[in-house]
XYZ file of C-alpha atoms in Angstrom:
375
model
C 95.305 81.798 117.766
C 98.454 81.531 115.674
C 98.929 78.630 113.305
C 102.282 77.176 112.278
C 101.605 77.793 108.557
C 104.464 79.069 106.415
C 104.117 82.158 104.582
C 108.848 100.951 99.437
C 110.137 104.597 99.020
C 111.777 106.226 101.633
C 109.183 107.205 104.199
C 109.192 109.338 107.310
C 110.002 106.669 109.853
C 111.388 105.724 113.209
C 114.525 103.657 113.295
C 113.548 100.088 112.542
C 114.610 97.513 115.102
C 117.707 95.529 114.165
C 116.614 92.190 112.846
C 118.523 89.501 110.948
C 116.908 86.392 109.565
C 118.797 83.102 109.972
C 120.482 82.002 106.787
C 120.308 85.460 105.177
C 122.152 85.335 101.905
C 124.241 88.114 100.391
C 121.998 90.559 98.555
C 123.355 92.329 95.459
C 122.587 96.018 95.863
C 122.256 98.675 93.214
C 125.274 100.839 92.585
C 124.311 104.063 94.255
C 125.601 107.381 92.937
C 127.155 109.135 95.966
C 125.809 112.662 96.344
C 126.999 115.376 98.725
C 124.568 117.434 100.714
C 125.141 120.313 98.302
C 124.407 118.097 95.312
C 121.267 116.696 96.932
C 119.932 120.189 97.633
C 120.949 121.318 94.133
C 119.181 118.518 92.200
C 116.374 120.244 90.322
C 113.322 118.109 89.551
C 111.821 121.053 87.648
C 114.898 121.454 85.398
C 115.102 117.691 84.801
C 111.426 117.490 83.784
C 111.865 120.437 81.368
C 114.940 118.760 79.886
C 113.190 115.412 79.557
C 110.243 117.203 77.896
C 112.393 118.897 75.207
C 115.264 116.371 74.989
C 117.686 119.244 75.604
C 119.702 118.575 78.751
C 122.089 121.477 78.375
C 120.651 123.223 81.444
C 120.239 120.025 83.446
C 123.624 118.383 82.893
C 124.034 117.348 86.546
C 120.588 115.703 86.673
C 121.336 113.852 83.404
C 124.710 112.665 84.740
C 123.034 111.267 87.877
C 120.422 109.425 85.766
C 122.974 107.941 83.356
C 125.389 106.905 86.168
C 122.553 105.240 88.039
C 121.221 103.369 84.982
C 124.751 102.154 84.174
C 125.103 100.880 87.731
C 121.889 98.949 87.233
C 123.019 97.570 83.915
C 120.038 99.256 82.274
C 120.645 100.153 78.650
C 117.533 102.256 78.285
C 118.893 105.802 78.623
C 116.153 107.568 76.668
C 116.234 111.338 76.887
C 112.743 111.427 78.354
C 113.747 109.331 81.351
C 115.179 110.482 84.628
C 116.043 108.848 88.004
C 115.167 110.795 91.143
C 117.598 109.467 93.807
C 116.132 108.429 97.105
C 118.282 111.047 98.903
C 116.620 113.757 96.862
C 113.154 112.503 97.666
C 113.971 112.383 101.326
C 115.347 115.900 101.614
C 113.459 118.387 103.697
C 110.490 120.030 102.029
C 109.082 123.449 102.888
C 105.914 123.383 100.758
C 103.320 121.005 99.437
C 101.008 120.471 96.549
C 98.251 122.887 95.470
C 95.249 121.805 93.400
C 96.440 122.850 89.918
C 99.283 125.342 90.120
C 97.182 128.340 89.228
C 97.644 129.866 92.627
C 101.367 130.217 91.953
C 101.128 132.866 89.232
C 101.715 136.593 89.773
C 101.411 136.441 93.553
C 103.750 136.395 96.452
C 104.060 132.758 97.443
C 104.344 131.839 101.126
C 103.816 128.099 100.579
C 101.248 125.721 99.199
C 98.525 123.780 101.020
C 99.058 120.054 100.529
C 96.346 117.622 99.486
C 94.770 115.566 102.237
C 96.877 112.420 102.386
C 96.925 109.210 104.458
C 99.390 108.882 107.266
C 102.224 106.453 106.422
C 102.754 103.978 109.229
C 104.503 100.712 108.217
C 108.027 101.947 108.563
C 107.160 104.058 111.624
C 105.922 100.930 113.344
C 109.336 99.378 112.836
C 109.148 97.596 109.445
C 112.523 96.976 107.860
C 113.144 99.076 104.748
C 115.632 97.331 102.404
C 116.752 99.574 99.568
C 118.949 99.362 96.477
C 118.125 95.792 95.475
C 119.036 94.669 91.999
C 118.059 90.975 91.735
C 115.322 88.747 93.114
C 116.288 87.803 96.692
C 115.441 85.013 99.103
C 115.747 84.519 102.829
C 116.123 81.062 104.380
C 113.984 80.397 107.455
C 114.373 77.677 110.067
C 111.215 76.822 111.965
C 112.714 73.830 113.761
C 114.300 73.612 117.185
C 117.192 71.772 118.734
C 116.428 68.579 120.703
C 118.076 68.817 124.123
C 119.059 65.920 126.348
C 119.690 65.947 130.104
C 122.482 63.414 130.638
C 122.006 61.292 133.785
C 125.439 59.806 133.347
C 128.495 60.414 131.221
C 127.390 57.549 129.014
C 123.892 58.862 128.330
C 123.764 59.660 124.577
C 122.334 62.867 123.326
C 119.198 62.614 121.221
C 119.844 63.765 117.676
C 117.720 66.526 116.241
C 115.940 64.718 113.406
C 115.723 67.573 110.906
C 115.428 71.285 110.453
C 112.049 72.555 109.316
C 113.413 75.002 106.733
C 111.460 77.400 104.567
C 112.147 80.317 102.326
C 110.883 83.865 101.775
C 111.173 85.030 98.179
C 111.091 88.773 97.325
C 110.524 89.819 93.744
C 109.869 93.307 92.398
C 106.299 94.471 91.879
C 105.997 97.862 90.226
C 103.622 100.641 91.243
C 103.233 103.615 88.897
C 101.535 106.953 89.391
C 100.661 109.130 86.391
C 100.235 112.891 86.763
C 99.593 115.431 84.024
C 101.075 118.866 84.328
C 99.494 121.832 82.528
C 101.432 124.262 80.383
C 101.138 126.893 83.141
C 102.650 124.515 85.624
C 105.525 123.796 83.243
C 106.321 127.505 83.126
C 106.689 127.798 86.898
C 110.093 128.996 88.071
C 109.467 129.411 91.772
C 110.999 126.978 94.232
C 107.536 126.040 95.427
C 106.998 124.315 92.063
C 109.954 122.057 92.799
C 108.521 121.273 96.196
C 105.157 120.427 94.710
C 106.642 117.862 92.296
C 108.879 116.352 94.985
C 106.049 115.967 97.445
C 103.617 114.472 94.932
C 106.141 111.905 93.781
C 107.357 111.036 97.281
C 104.062 110.874 99.150
C 101.882 109.572 96.358
C 103.975 106.532 95.605
C 104.798 105.989 99.312
C 101.105 105.857 100.130
C 100.646 103.143 97.509
C 103.439 101.087 99.036
C 102.023 101.503 102.539
C 98.616 100.364 101.347
C 100.125 97.302 99.706
C 102.111 96.522 102.866
C 98.842 95.915 104.713
C 96.289 94.922 102.072
C 98.194 93.793 98.977
C 96.367 90.862 97.387
C 99.357 89.071 95.841
C 97.491 89.122 92.506
C 97.315 91.558 89.507
C 100.916 92.667 90.103
C 100.435 93.528 93.822
C 102.673 92.290 96.677
C 101.102 90.006 99.274
C 100.396 92.307 102.175
C 100.494 91.469 105.889
C 96.793 90.838 106.221
C 96.825 88.367 103.302
C 99.866 86.390 104.541
C 99.165 82.858 105.642
C 99.674 82.023 109.353
C 98.684 85.346 110.879
C 97.082 84.834 114.272
C 93.630 86.083 115.279
C 91.892 87.337 118.409
C 88.332 88.340 119.169
C 87.200 91.849 118.210
C 83.457 91.737 118.817
C 82.679 93.835 121.936
C 86.437 93.947 122.390
C 87.743 93.868 125.976
C 90.975 94.366 127.858
C 91.351 90.554 127.972
C 91.084 90.384 124.140
C 93.874 92.909 123.793
C 96.010 90.824 126.184
C 95.265 87.799 124.005
C 96.795 89.589 120.976
C 100.067 90.001 122.821
C 99.837 86.410 124.180
C 99.592 85.106 120.616
C 102.880 86.758 119.644
C 104.785 85.940 122.838
C 103.632 82.320 122.996
C 105.050 81.762 119.510
C 108.494 83.173 120.583
C 107.970 85.569 117.678
C 109.410 88.783 119.092
C 112.727 89.896 117.692
C 115.575 90.633 120.092
C 114.581 93.823 121.784
C 111.276 93.776 119.897
C 107.903 95.157 120.921
C 104.249 94.588 120.131
C 102.570 97.540 118.490
C 99.024 98.171 117.287
C 97.547 99.902 114.233
C 93.950 100.471 113.154
C 91.649 103.083 111.640
C 90.715 106.140 113.731
C 87.169 104.832 114.232
C 88.518 101.701 115.900
C 90.854 103.825 118.082
C 87.827 105.861 119.133
C 86.049 102.686 120.277
C 89.077 101.635 122.267
C 89.488 105.089 123.824
C 85.987 104.720 125.214
C 86.393 101.128 126.360
C 87.099 100.503 130.046
C 90.555 99.226 130.959
C 91.343 96.491 133.517
C 88.758 97.657 136.072
C 86.516 100.613 136.861
C 89.389 102.663 138.296
C 91.750 101.970 135.328
C 92.269 104.397 132.412
C 90.647 103.438 129.092
C 92.320 100.889 126.845
C 93.535 103.538 124.431
C 95.343 106.422 126.120
C 96.513 109.583 124.403
C 95.692 111.090 121.011
C 93.941 108.925 118.489
C 96.650 109.699 115.932
C 99.369 108.127 118.055
C 98.904 106.895 121.591
C 99.171 103.743 123.690
C 96.934 100.706 123.755
C 97.211 98.898 127.125
C 100.813 100.131 127.354
C 101.875 99.286 123.748
C 102.601 101.863 120.956
C 99.489 102.423 118.815
C 99.153 104.447 115.547
C 96.114 105.049 113.401
C 96.039 104.848 109.612
C 93.464 104.419 106.843
C 95.263 101.416 105.417
C 94.001 98.600 107.661
C 90.452 97.588 106.736
C 87.513 99.033 108.615
C 86.764 97.528 112.014
C 90.203 95.782 112.066
C 92.926 95.930 114.703
C 96.420 94.698 113.865
C 98.903 93.760 116.565
C 102.475 92.492 116.163
C 106.216 92.979 116.034
C 106.533 95.070 112.871
C 110.280 94.482 112.724
C 109.241 91.139 111.210
C 107.822 92.967 108.129
C 110.181 93.727 105.243
C 109.626 96.490 102.674
C 112.072 95.740 99.842
C 112.839 98.314 97.156
C 114.675 97.789 93.855
C 116.789 100.373 92.058
C 118.179 103.660 93.199
C 115.054 105.760 93.494
C 111.986 106.778 91.621
C 112.058 106.107 87.847
C 110.289 109.012 86.114
C 109.355 109.132 82.429
C 108.088 112.268 80.717
C 105.460 111.994 77.943
C 105.095 115.219 75.885
C 102.952 113.666 73.175
C 99.650 112.335 74.556
C 98.457 115.784 75.726
C 100.255 117.771 72.975
C 97.157 119.655 71.678
C 96.189 120.845 75.142
C 99.748 121.571 76.214
C 99.680 118.965 78.967
C 102.680 116.756 79.826
C 102.385 113.358 81.521
C 104.746 112.350 84.288
C 104.804 108.621 85.075
C 106.696 107.762 88.312
C 107.448 104.089 89.011
C 108.864 102.236 92.008
C 109.481 98.482 92.279
C 108.894 96.943 95.727
C 107.825 93.841 97.542
C 106.524 92.996 101.030
C 107.687 90.056 103.092
C 106.785 88.749 106.532
C 109.547 86.891 108.296
C 107.320 85.081 110.800
C 103.535 85.346 110.453
C 103.267 84.212 114.106
C 104.574 87.653 115.028
C 101.168 89.172 114.165
C 97.615 88.792 115.337
C 94.498 90.475 113.869
C 90.965 91.153 115.187
C 88.141 91.814 112.757
C 84.607 93.155 113.350
C 85.932 95.282 116.199
C 83.079 96.852 118.171
């Protein structure tokens, strides 16, 4: 059951439910460089990387202007020529191709697209988590866990009982930086096809986004990681061993009994595909009822609630809750990419380090309940 304990990149997502914490303070946002649709589509990652590699930005003047304007808005004085900012709008633009294994398939052939690497499905934002972008400073949210004392007045002279105090708390969000390093071969650097651009974009966007999604669920809060949902104090629990329809109702009861749903909120479930398979074979309310999990294992319904599978929850674990109570906070204006032409100089390889600063917060832990050892 629930206790009363106190407690990243732009992803393909459903619209998060509107949710405002009480006492929310004004958050200073990063100065975003406004880009038109034409400018977004015209931003060339490939040209920017070549310019950062050589230090010659004469053929990537627009990309350099975006980087410098963004860094000035952040008050960042480090405008080294090997650094570029990839705006979030560029990362989010539609892609028509993915990442091949090494780029060798792109030479002297007619390209119809590239097969992407096998990647995990990103689910936190799709389940309704709030994505807060453009932060510039550490931020806090005030939280009131108290309630008003009400008095029924028998007569006009009956005094109201004073509420003794408010049980206030605070959620602090501070940037934790995740970095992915990719080395590009000399052949890859020579690519001029549009598919090369799509490869770079997809690798940056999905690679870092997967890291953020993993931290949203399982971040340890140590060694530079955010504290993920499953390591947040106060999360409720329900029985997962030989899981039944009644256990799944208990998960929803945990959340509803704590008054933890947001206005218009919903309880949703997420788990690994193996757990979904167990639930799809588990009998529902009675012998004539459909199974507990209905629909495809990728995305279906669990006793009437939305349910999505992902590899990020631990094995044999089922997570239930109102995901609008989860916050994914992002600092800066997009991915910060640095180009290293020196480390792999003799082999002609260039290192690309992409960094994103994020944090994970849970408004009310009572909005979630978790079952382990699901069988």
